[in-house]
XYZ file of N, CA and C in Angstrom:
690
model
N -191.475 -120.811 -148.301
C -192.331 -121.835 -148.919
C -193.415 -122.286 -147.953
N -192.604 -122.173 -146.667
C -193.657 -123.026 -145.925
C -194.807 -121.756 -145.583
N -194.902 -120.540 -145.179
C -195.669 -119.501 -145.162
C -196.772 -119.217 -146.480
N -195.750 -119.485 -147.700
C -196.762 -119.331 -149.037
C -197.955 -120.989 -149.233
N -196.846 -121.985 -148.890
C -198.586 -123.288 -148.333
C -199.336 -123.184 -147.601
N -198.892 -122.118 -146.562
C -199.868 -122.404 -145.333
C -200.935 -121.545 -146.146
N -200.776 -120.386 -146.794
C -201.849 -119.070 -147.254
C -202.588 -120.080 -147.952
N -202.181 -120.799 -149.432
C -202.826 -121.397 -150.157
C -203.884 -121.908 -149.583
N -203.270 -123.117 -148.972
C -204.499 -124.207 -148.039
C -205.328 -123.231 -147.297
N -205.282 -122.083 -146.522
C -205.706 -121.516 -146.129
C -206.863 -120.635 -147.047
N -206.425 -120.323 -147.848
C -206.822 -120.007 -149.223
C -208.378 -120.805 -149.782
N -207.727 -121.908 -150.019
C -208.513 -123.063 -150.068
C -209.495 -122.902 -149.782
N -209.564 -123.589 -148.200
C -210.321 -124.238 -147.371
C -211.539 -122.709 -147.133
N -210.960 -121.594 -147.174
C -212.517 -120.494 -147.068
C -213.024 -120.282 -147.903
N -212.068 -120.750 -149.367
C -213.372 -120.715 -150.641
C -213.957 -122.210 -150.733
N -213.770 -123.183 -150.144
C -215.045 -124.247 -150.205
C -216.531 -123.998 -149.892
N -217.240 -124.171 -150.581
C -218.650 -124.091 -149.840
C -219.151 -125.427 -149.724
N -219.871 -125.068 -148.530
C -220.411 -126.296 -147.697
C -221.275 -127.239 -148.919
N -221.626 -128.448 -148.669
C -222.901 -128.546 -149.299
C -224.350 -128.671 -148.498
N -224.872 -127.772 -149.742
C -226.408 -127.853 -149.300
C -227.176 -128.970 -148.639
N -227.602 -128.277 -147.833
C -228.010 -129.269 -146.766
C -229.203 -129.968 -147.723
N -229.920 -131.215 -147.304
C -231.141 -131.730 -148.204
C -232.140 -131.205 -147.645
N -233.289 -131.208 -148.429
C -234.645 -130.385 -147.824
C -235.452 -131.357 -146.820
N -235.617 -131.319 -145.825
C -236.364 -132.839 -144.981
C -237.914 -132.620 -145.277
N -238.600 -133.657 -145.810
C -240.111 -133.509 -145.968
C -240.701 -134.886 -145.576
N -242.245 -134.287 -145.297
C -242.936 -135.730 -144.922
C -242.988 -137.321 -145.924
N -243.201 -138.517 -145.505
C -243.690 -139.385 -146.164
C -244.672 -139.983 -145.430
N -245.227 -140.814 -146.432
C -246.473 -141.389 -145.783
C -246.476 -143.402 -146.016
N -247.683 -143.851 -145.703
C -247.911 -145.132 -146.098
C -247.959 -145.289 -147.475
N -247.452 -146.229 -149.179
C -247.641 -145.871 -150.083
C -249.127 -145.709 -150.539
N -250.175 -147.015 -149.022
C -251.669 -147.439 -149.388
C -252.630 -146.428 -148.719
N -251.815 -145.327 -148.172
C -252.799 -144.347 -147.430
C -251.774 -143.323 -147.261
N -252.492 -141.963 -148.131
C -251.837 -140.885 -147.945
C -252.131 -139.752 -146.760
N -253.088 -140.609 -145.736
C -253.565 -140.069 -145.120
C -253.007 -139.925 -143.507
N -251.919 -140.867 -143.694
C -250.848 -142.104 -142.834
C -249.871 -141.433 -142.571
N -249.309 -140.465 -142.137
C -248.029 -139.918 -142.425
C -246.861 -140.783 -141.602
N -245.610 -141.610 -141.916
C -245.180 -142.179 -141.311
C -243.657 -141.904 -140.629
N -243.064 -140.749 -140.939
C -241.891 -139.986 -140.726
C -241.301 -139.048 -141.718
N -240.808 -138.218 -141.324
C -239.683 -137.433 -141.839
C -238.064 -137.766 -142.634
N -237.896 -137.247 -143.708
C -236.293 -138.066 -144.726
C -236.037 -136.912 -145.300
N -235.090 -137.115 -146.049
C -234.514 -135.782 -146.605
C -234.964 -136.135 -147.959
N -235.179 -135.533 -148.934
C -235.741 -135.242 -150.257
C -234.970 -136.701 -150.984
N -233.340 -136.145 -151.241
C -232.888 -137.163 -151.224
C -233.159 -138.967 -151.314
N -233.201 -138.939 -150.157
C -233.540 -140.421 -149.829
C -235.068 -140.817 -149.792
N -236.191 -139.634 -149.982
C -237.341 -140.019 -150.140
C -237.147 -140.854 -151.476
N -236.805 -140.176 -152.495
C -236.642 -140.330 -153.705
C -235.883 -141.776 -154.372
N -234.530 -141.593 -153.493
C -233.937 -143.077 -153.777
C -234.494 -144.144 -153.620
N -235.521 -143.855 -152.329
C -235.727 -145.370 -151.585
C -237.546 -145.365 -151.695
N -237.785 -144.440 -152.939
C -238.894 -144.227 -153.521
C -240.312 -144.108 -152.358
N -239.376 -143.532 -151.260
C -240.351 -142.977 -149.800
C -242.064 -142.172 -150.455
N -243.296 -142.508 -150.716
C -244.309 -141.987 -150.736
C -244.199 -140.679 -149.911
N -244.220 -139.449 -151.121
C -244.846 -138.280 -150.503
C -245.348 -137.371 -151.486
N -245.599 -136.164 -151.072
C -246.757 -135.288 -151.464
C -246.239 -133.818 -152.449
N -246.562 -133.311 -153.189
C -245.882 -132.439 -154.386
C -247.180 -131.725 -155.016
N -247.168 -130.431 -155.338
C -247.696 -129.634 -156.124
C -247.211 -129.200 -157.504
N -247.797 -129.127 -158.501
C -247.595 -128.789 -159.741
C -248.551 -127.327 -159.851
N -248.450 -126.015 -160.421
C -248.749 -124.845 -160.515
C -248.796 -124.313 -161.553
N -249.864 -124.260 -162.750
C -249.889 -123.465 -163.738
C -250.288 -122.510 -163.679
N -248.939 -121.104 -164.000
C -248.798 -119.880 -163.750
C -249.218 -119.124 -165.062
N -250.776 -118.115 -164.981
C -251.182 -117.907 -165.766
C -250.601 -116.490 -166.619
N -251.010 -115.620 -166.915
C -250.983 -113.943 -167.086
C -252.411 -113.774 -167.225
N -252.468 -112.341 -167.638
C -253.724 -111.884 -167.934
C -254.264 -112.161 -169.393
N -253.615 -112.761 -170.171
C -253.866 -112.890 -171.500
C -254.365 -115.123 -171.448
N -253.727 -115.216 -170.349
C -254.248 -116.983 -169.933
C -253.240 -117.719 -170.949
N -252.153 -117.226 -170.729
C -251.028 -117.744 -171.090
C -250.016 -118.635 -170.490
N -249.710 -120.219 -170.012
C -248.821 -120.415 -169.074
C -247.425 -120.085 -169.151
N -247.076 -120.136 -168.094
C -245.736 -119.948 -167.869
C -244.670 -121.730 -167.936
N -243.829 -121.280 -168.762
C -242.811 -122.838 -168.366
C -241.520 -122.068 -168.542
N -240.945 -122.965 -167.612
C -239.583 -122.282 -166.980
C -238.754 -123.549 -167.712
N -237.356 -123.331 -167.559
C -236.474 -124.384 -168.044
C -235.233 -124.729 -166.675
N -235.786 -126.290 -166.374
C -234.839 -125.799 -164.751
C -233.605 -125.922 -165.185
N -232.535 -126.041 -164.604
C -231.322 -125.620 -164.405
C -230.418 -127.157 -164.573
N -229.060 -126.412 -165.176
C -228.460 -127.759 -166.121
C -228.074 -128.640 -165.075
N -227.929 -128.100 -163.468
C -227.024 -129.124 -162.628
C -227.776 -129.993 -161.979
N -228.914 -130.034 -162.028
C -230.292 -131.077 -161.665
C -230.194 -132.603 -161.703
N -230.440 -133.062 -160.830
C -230.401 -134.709 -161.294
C -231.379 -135.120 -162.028
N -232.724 -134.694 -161.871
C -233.868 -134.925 -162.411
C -234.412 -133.971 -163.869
N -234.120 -134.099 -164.737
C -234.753 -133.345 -165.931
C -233.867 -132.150 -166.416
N -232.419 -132.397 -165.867
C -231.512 -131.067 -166.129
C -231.813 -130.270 -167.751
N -232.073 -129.242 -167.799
C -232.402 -128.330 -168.709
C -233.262 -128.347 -169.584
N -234.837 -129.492 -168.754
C -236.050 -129.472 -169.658
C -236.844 -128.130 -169.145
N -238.017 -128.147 -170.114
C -238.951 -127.155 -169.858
C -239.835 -127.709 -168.546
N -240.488 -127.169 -167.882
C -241.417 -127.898 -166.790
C -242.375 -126.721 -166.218
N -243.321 -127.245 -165.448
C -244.040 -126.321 -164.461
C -243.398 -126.178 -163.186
N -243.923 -124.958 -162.191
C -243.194 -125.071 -161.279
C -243.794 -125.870 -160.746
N -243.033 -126.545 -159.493
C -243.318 -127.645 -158.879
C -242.845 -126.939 -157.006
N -243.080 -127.959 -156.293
C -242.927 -127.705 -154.848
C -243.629 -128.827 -154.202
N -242.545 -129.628 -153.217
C -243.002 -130.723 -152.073
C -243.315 -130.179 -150.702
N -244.042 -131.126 -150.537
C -244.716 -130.796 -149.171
C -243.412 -130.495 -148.189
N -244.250 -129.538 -147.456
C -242.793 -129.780 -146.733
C -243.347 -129.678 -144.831
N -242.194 -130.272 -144.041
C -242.592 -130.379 -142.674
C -243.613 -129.669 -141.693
N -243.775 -128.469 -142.071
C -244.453 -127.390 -141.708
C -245.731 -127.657 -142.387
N -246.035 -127.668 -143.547
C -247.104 -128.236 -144.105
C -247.960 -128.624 -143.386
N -247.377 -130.335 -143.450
C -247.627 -131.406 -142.863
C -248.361 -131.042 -141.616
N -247.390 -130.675 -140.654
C -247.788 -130.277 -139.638
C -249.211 -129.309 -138.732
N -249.137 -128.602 -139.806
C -250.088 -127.491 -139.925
C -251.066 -127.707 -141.010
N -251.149 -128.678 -141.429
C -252.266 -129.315 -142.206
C -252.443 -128.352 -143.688
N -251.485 -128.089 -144.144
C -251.634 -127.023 -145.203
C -251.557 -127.322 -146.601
N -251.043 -128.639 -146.818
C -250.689 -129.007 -148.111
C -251.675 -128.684 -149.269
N -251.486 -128.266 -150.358
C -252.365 -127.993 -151.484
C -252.165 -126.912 -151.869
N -253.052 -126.023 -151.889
C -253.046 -124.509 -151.810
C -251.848 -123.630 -151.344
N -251.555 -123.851 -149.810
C -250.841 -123.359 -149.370
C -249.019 -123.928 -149.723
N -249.102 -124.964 -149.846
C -248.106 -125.202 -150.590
C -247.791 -124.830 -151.841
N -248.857 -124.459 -152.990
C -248.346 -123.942 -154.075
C -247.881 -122.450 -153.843
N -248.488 -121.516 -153.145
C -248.597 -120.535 -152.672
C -247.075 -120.341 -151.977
N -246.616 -120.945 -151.077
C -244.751 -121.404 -150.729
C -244.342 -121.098 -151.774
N -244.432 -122.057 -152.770
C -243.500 -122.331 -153.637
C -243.654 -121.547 -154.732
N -244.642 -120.455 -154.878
C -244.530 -119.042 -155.689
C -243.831 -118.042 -154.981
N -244.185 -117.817 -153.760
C -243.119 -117.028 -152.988
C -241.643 -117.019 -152.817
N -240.956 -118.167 -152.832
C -239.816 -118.762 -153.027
C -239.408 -118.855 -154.298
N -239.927 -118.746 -155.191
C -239.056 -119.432 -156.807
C -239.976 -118.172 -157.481
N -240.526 -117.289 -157.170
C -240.913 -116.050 -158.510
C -240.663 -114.383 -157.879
N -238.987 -114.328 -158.135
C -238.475 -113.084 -157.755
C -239.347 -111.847 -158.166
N -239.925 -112.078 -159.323
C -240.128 -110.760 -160.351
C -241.356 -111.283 -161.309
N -242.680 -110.754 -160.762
C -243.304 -110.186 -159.948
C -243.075 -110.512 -158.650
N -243.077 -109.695 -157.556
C -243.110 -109.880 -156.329
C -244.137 -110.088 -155.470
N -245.104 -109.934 -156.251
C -246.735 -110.199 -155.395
C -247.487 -111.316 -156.384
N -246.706 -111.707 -157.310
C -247.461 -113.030 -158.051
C -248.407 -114.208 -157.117
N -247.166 -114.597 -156.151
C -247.908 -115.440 -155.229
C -249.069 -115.181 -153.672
N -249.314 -113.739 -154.225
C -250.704 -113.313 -153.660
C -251.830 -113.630 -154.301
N -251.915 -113.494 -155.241
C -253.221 -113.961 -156.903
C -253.719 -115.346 -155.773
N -255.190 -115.536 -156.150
C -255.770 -116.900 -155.994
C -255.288 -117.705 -156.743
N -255.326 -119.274 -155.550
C -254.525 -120.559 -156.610
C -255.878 -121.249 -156.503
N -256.188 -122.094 -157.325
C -257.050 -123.001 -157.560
C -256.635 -124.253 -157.734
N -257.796 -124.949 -157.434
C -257.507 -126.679 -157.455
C -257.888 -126.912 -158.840
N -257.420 -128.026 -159.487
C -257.553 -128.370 -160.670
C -258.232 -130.402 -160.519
N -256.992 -130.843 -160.074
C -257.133 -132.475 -159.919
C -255.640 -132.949 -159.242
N -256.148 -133.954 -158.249
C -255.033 -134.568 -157.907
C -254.926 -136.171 -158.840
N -253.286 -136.378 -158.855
C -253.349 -137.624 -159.060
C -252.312 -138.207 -158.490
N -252.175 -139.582 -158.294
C -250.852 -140.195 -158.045
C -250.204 -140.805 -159.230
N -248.755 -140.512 -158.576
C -247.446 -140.420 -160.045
C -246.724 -141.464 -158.838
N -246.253 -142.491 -160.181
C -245.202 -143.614 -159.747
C -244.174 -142.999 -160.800
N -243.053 -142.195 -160.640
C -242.014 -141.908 -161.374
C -241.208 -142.386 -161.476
N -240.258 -143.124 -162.384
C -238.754 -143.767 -162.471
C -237.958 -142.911 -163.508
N -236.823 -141.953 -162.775
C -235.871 -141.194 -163.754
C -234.827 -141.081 -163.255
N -233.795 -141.557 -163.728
C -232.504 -141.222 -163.378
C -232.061 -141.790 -162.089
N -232.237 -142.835 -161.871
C -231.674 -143.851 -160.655
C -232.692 -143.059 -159.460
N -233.422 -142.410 -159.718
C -234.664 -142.024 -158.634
C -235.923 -142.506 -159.040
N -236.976 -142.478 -157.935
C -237.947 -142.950 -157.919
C -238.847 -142.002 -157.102
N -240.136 -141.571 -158.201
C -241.131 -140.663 -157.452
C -242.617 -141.633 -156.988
N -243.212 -141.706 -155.940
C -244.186 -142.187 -155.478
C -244.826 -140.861 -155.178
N -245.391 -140.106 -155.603
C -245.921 -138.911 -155.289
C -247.529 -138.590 -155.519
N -248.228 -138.205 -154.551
C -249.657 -137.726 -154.992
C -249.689 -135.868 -154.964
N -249.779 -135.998 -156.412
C -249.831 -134.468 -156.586
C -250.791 -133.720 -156.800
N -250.335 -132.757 -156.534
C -251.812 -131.900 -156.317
C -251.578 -130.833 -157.527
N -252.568 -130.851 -158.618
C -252.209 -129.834 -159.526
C -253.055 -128.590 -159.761
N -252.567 -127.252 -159.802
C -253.678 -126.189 -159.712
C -253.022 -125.041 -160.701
N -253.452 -123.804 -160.865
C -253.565 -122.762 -161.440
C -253.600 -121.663 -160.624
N -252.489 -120.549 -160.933
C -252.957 -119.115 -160.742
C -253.332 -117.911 -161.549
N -253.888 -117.363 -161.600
C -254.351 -116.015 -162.997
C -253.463 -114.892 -162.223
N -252.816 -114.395 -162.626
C -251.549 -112.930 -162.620
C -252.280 -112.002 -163.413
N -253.377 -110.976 -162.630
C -253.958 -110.202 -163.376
C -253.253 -109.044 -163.843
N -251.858 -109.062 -164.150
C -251.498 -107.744 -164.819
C -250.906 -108.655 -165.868
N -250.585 -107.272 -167.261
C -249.906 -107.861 -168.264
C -248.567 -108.216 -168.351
N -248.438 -109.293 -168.330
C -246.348 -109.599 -168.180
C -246.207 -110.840 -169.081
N -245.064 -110.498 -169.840
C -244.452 -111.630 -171.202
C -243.844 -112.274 -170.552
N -242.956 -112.370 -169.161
C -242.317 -113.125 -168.613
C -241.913 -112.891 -167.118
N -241.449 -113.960 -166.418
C -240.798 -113.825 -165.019
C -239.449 -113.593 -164.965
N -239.068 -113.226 -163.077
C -237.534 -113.867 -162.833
C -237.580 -114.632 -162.013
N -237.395 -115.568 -162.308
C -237.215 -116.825 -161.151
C -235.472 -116.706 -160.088
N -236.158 -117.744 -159.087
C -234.727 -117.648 -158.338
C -233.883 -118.519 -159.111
N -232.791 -119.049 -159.322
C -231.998 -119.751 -160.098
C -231.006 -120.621 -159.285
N -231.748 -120.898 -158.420
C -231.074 -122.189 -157.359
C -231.307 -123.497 -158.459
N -232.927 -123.710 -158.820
C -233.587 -124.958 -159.556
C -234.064 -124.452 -160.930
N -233.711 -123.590 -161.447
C -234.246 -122.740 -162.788
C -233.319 -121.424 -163.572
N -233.290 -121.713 -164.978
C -232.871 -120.486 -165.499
C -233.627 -119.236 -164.944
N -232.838 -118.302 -164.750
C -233.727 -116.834 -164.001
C -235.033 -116.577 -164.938
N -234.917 -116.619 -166.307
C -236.008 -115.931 -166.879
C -236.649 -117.026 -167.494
N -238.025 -116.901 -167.434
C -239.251 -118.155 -168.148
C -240.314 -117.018 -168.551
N -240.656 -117.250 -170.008
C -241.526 -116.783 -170.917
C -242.989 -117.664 -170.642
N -243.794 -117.162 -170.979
C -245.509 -117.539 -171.018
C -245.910 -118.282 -172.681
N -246.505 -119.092 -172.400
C -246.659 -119.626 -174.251
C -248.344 -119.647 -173.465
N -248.816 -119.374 -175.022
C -250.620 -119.398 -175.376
C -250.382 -120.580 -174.896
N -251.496 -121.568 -174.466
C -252.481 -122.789 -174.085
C -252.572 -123.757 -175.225
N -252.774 -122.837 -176.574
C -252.978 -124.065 -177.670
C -251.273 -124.350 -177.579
N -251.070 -123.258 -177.747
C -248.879 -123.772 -178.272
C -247.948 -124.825 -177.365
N -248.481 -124.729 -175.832
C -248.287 -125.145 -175.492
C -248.351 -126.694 -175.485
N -249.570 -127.222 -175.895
C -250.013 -127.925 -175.654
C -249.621 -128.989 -176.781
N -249.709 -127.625 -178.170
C -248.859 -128.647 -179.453
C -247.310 -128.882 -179.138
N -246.597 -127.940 -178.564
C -245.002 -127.922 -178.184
C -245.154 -129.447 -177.939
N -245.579 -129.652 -176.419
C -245.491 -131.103 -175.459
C -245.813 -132.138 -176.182
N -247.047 -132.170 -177.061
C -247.419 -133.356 -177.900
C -246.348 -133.806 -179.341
N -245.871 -132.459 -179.997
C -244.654 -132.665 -180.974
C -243.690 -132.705 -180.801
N -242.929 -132.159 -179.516
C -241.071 -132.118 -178.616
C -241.719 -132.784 -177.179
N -242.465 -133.489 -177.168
C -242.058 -134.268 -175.518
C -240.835 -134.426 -174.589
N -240.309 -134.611 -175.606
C -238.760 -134.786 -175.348
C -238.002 -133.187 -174.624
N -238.591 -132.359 -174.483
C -238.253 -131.110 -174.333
C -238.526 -130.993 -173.228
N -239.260 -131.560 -172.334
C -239.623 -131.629 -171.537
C -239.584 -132.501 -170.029
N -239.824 -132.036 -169.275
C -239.509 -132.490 -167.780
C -240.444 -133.590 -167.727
N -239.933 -135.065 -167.303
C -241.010 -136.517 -167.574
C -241.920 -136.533 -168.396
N -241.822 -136.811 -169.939
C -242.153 -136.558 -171.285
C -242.492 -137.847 -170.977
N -242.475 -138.820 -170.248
C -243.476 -140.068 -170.798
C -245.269 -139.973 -169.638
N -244.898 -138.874 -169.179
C -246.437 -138.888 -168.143
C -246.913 -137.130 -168.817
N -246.730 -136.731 -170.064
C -246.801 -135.763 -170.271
C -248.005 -135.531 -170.248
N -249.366 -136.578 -170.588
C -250.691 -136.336 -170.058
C -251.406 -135.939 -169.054
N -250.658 -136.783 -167.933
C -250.997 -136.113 -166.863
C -250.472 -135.122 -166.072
N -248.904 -134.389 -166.300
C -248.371 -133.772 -165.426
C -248.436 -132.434 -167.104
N -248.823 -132.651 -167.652
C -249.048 -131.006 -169.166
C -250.254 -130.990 -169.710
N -250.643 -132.122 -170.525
C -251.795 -131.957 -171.292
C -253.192 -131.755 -170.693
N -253.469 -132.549 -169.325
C -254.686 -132.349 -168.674
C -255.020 -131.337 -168.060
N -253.781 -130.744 -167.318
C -254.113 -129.118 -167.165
C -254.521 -128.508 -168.034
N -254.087 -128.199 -169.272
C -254.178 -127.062 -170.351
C -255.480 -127.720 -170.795
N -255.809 -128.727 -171.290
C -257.081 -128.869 -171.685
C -258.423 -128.703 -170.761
N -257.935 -128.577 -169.857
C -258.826 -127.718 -168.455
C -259.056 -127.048 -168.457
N -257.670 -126.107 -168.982
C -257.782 -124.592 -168.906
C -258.566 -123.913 -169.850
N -257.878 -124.407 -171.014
C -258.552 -124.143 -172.500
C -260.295 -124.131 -172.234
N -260.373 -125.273 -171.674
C -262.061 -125.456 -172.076
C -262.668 -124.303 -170.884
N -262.064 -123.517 -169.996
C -262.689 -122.812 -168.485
C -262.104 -121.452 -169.662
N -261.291 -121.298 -170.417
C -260.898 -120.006 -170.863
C -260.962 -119.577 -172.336
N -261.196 -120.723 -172.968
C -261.296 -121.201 -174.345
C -260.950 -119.221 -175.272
N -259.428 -119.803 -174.813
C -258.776 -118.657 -175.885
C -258.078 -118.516 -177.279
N -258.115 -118.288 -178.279
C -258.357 -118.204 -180.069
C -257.137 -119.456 -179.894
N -256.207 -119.849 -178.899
C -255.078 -120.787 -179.235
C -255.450 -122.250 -178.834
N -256.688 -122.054 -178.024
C -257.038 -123.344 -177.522
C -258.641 -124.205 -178.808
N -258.404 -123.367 -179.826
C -259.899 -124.250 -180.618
C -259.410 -125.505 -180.635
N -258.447 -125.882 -181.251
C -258.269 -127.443 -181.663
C -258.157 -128.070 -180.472
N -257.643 -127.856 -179.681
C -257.736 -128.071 -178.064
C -259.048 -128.724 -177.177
N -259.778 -127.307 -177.661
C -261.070 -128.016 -177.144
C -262.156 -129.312 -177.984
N -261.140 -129.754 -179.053
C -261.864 -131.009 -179.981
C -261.597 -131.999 -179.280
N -260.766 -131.821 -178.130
C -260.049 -133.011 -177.545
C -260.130 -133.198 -176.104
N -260.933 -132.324 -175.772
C -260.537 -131.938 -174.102
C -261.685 -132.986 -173.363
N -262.685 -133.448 -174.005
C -263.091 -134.752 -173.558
C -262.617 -135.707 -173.133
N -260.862 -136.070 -173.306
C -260.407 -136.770 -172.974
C -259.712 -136.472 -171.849
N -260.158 -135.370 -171.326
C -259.593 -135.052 -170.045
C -260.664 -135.010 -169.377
N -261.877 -135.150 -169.680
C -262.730 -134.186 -168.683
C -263.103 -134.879 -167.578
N -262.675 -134.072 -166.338
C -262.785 -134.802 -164.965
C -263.535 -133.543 -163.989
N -263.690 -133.511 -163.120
C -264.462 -132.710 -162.150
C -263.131 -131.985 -161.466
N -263.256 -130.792 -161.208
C -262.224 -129.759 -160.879
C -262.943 -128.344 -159.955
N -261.833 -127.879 -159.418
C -262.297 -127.186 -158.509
C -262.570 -125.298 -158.352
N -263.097 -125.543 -159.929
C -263.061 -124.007 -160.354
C -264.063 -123.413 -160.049
C-alpha cells in the first residue's frame, strides 16, 4: 500500500502543470502616455486599472475581407466572443521605442500559425484612441492603437495559436461585418464600445476599399470620418 501511494502522489505531482507565468508590460501616467512609470504583470495592470498601451489589427485578404477570430472559452475577458486580434505593449517595446506597428506585427507573428508569412504584409495606421474599459471585475485604461493589414494571397481562413483563440477564424466581407456587430453586439468582444473598437475601422476601410458589401456602409461612414494614416 505504502509503495502503490508513494507512485500515485508521485504520479500526481509530474502531471501538475505549473501556472502560467503573467505577461509583465509597461504602464504609464493615466494624464500622459508619454510618462512611462513602471513595469506589472498584465494581471494587475488590469485589476488595479494600471494605464497602458494595446493594439487592435484588422486582418485583411485579398478580396478586403476581415478576419474575426472567436477567443477561447477559458478567458476572463470576453470568453467565446468574436473579436479582432489584439496585442499589449510589451517591455521590449517600450524599451526600444516600438509600440504601434511593430507591436501589431509581434502579435501576427505569435497568434497566426497558418499563413506563416501573414505578419510580413504592411500594417498600417488607422487611429488611435483611448478606452476606459470595465468587464468582468477588470478594468482597461488603455490607449490603443488601431491598424490594418492586406494578405495579398487568396485565403477563406486562418490557424491561429489556441493559447487565447479557437485555432480556426474565417474572414467576413466589410459590409457583413459591420451589420453582424450592429444587429448581435452581443456576439462580440466589449459590445458596448463596439463603435470604436469595430465599426470605425470598417467604415474606414469600406470608404479606402469601397467593396459591393460596403455600399450601405459608405451612407454612414461620415460618422466616422477622421484623418488616418493610409
Amino acid at each position: 500500500f505504502l509503495l502503490w501511494a508513494f507512485f500515485v502522489d508521485n504520479h500526481i505531482y509530474e502531471d501538475e502543470e505549473e501556472p502560467a507565468p503573467s505577461e509583465i508590460i509597461p504602464h504609464y501616467s493615466p494624464t500622459n502616455f508619454e510618462q512611462p512609470v513602471g513595469f506589472a504583470s498584465l494581471e494587475k495592470v488590469h485589476n488595479y486599472g494600471l494605464a497602458h498601451k494595446a493594439v487592435w489589427v484588422n486582418v485583411l485578404n485579398s478580396n478586403y475581407q476581415v478576419l474575426l477570430l472567436r477567443r477561447a472559452g477559458n478567458l476572463r475577458t470576453c470568453p467565446g466572443r468574436l473579436s479582432l486580434l489584439g496585442e499589449h505593449e510589451s517591455q521590449e517595446d517600450q524599451l526600444h521605442g516600438k509600440f504601434g506597428e511593430p507591436t501589431a506585427r509581434r502579435g501576427l507573428k505569435e497568434e497566426v500559425l497558418r499563413p506563416d508569412d501573414l505578419y510580413k504584409a504592411p500594417i498600417k495606421h488607422l487611429f488611435t484612441s483611448l478606452l476606459t474599459i470595465s468587464t468582468g471585475g477588470r478594468v482597461d485604461v488603455q490607449q490603443t492603437w488601431f491598424g490594418y493589414v492586406v494578405y495579398d494571397k487568396p485565403i477563406a481562413s486562418v490557424v491561429l495559436n489556441a493559447t487565447e483563440a479557437l485555432p480556426y477564424a474565417k474572414f467576413y466581407d466589410l459590409g457583413e461585418a459591420f451589420r453582424l456587430v450592429e444587429l448581435h453586439s452581443y456576439k462580440f468582444c466589449l459590445p458596448d464600445h463596439r463603435d470604436t473598437l469595430y465599426l470605425k475601422s470598417w467604415a474606414l476601410l469600406c470608404k479606402k476599399y469601397q467593396t459591393p458589401s460596403c455600399e450601405k456602409v459608405l451612407k454612414r461612414v461620415q460618422l466616422f470620418d477622421v484623418e488616418t494614416d493610409y
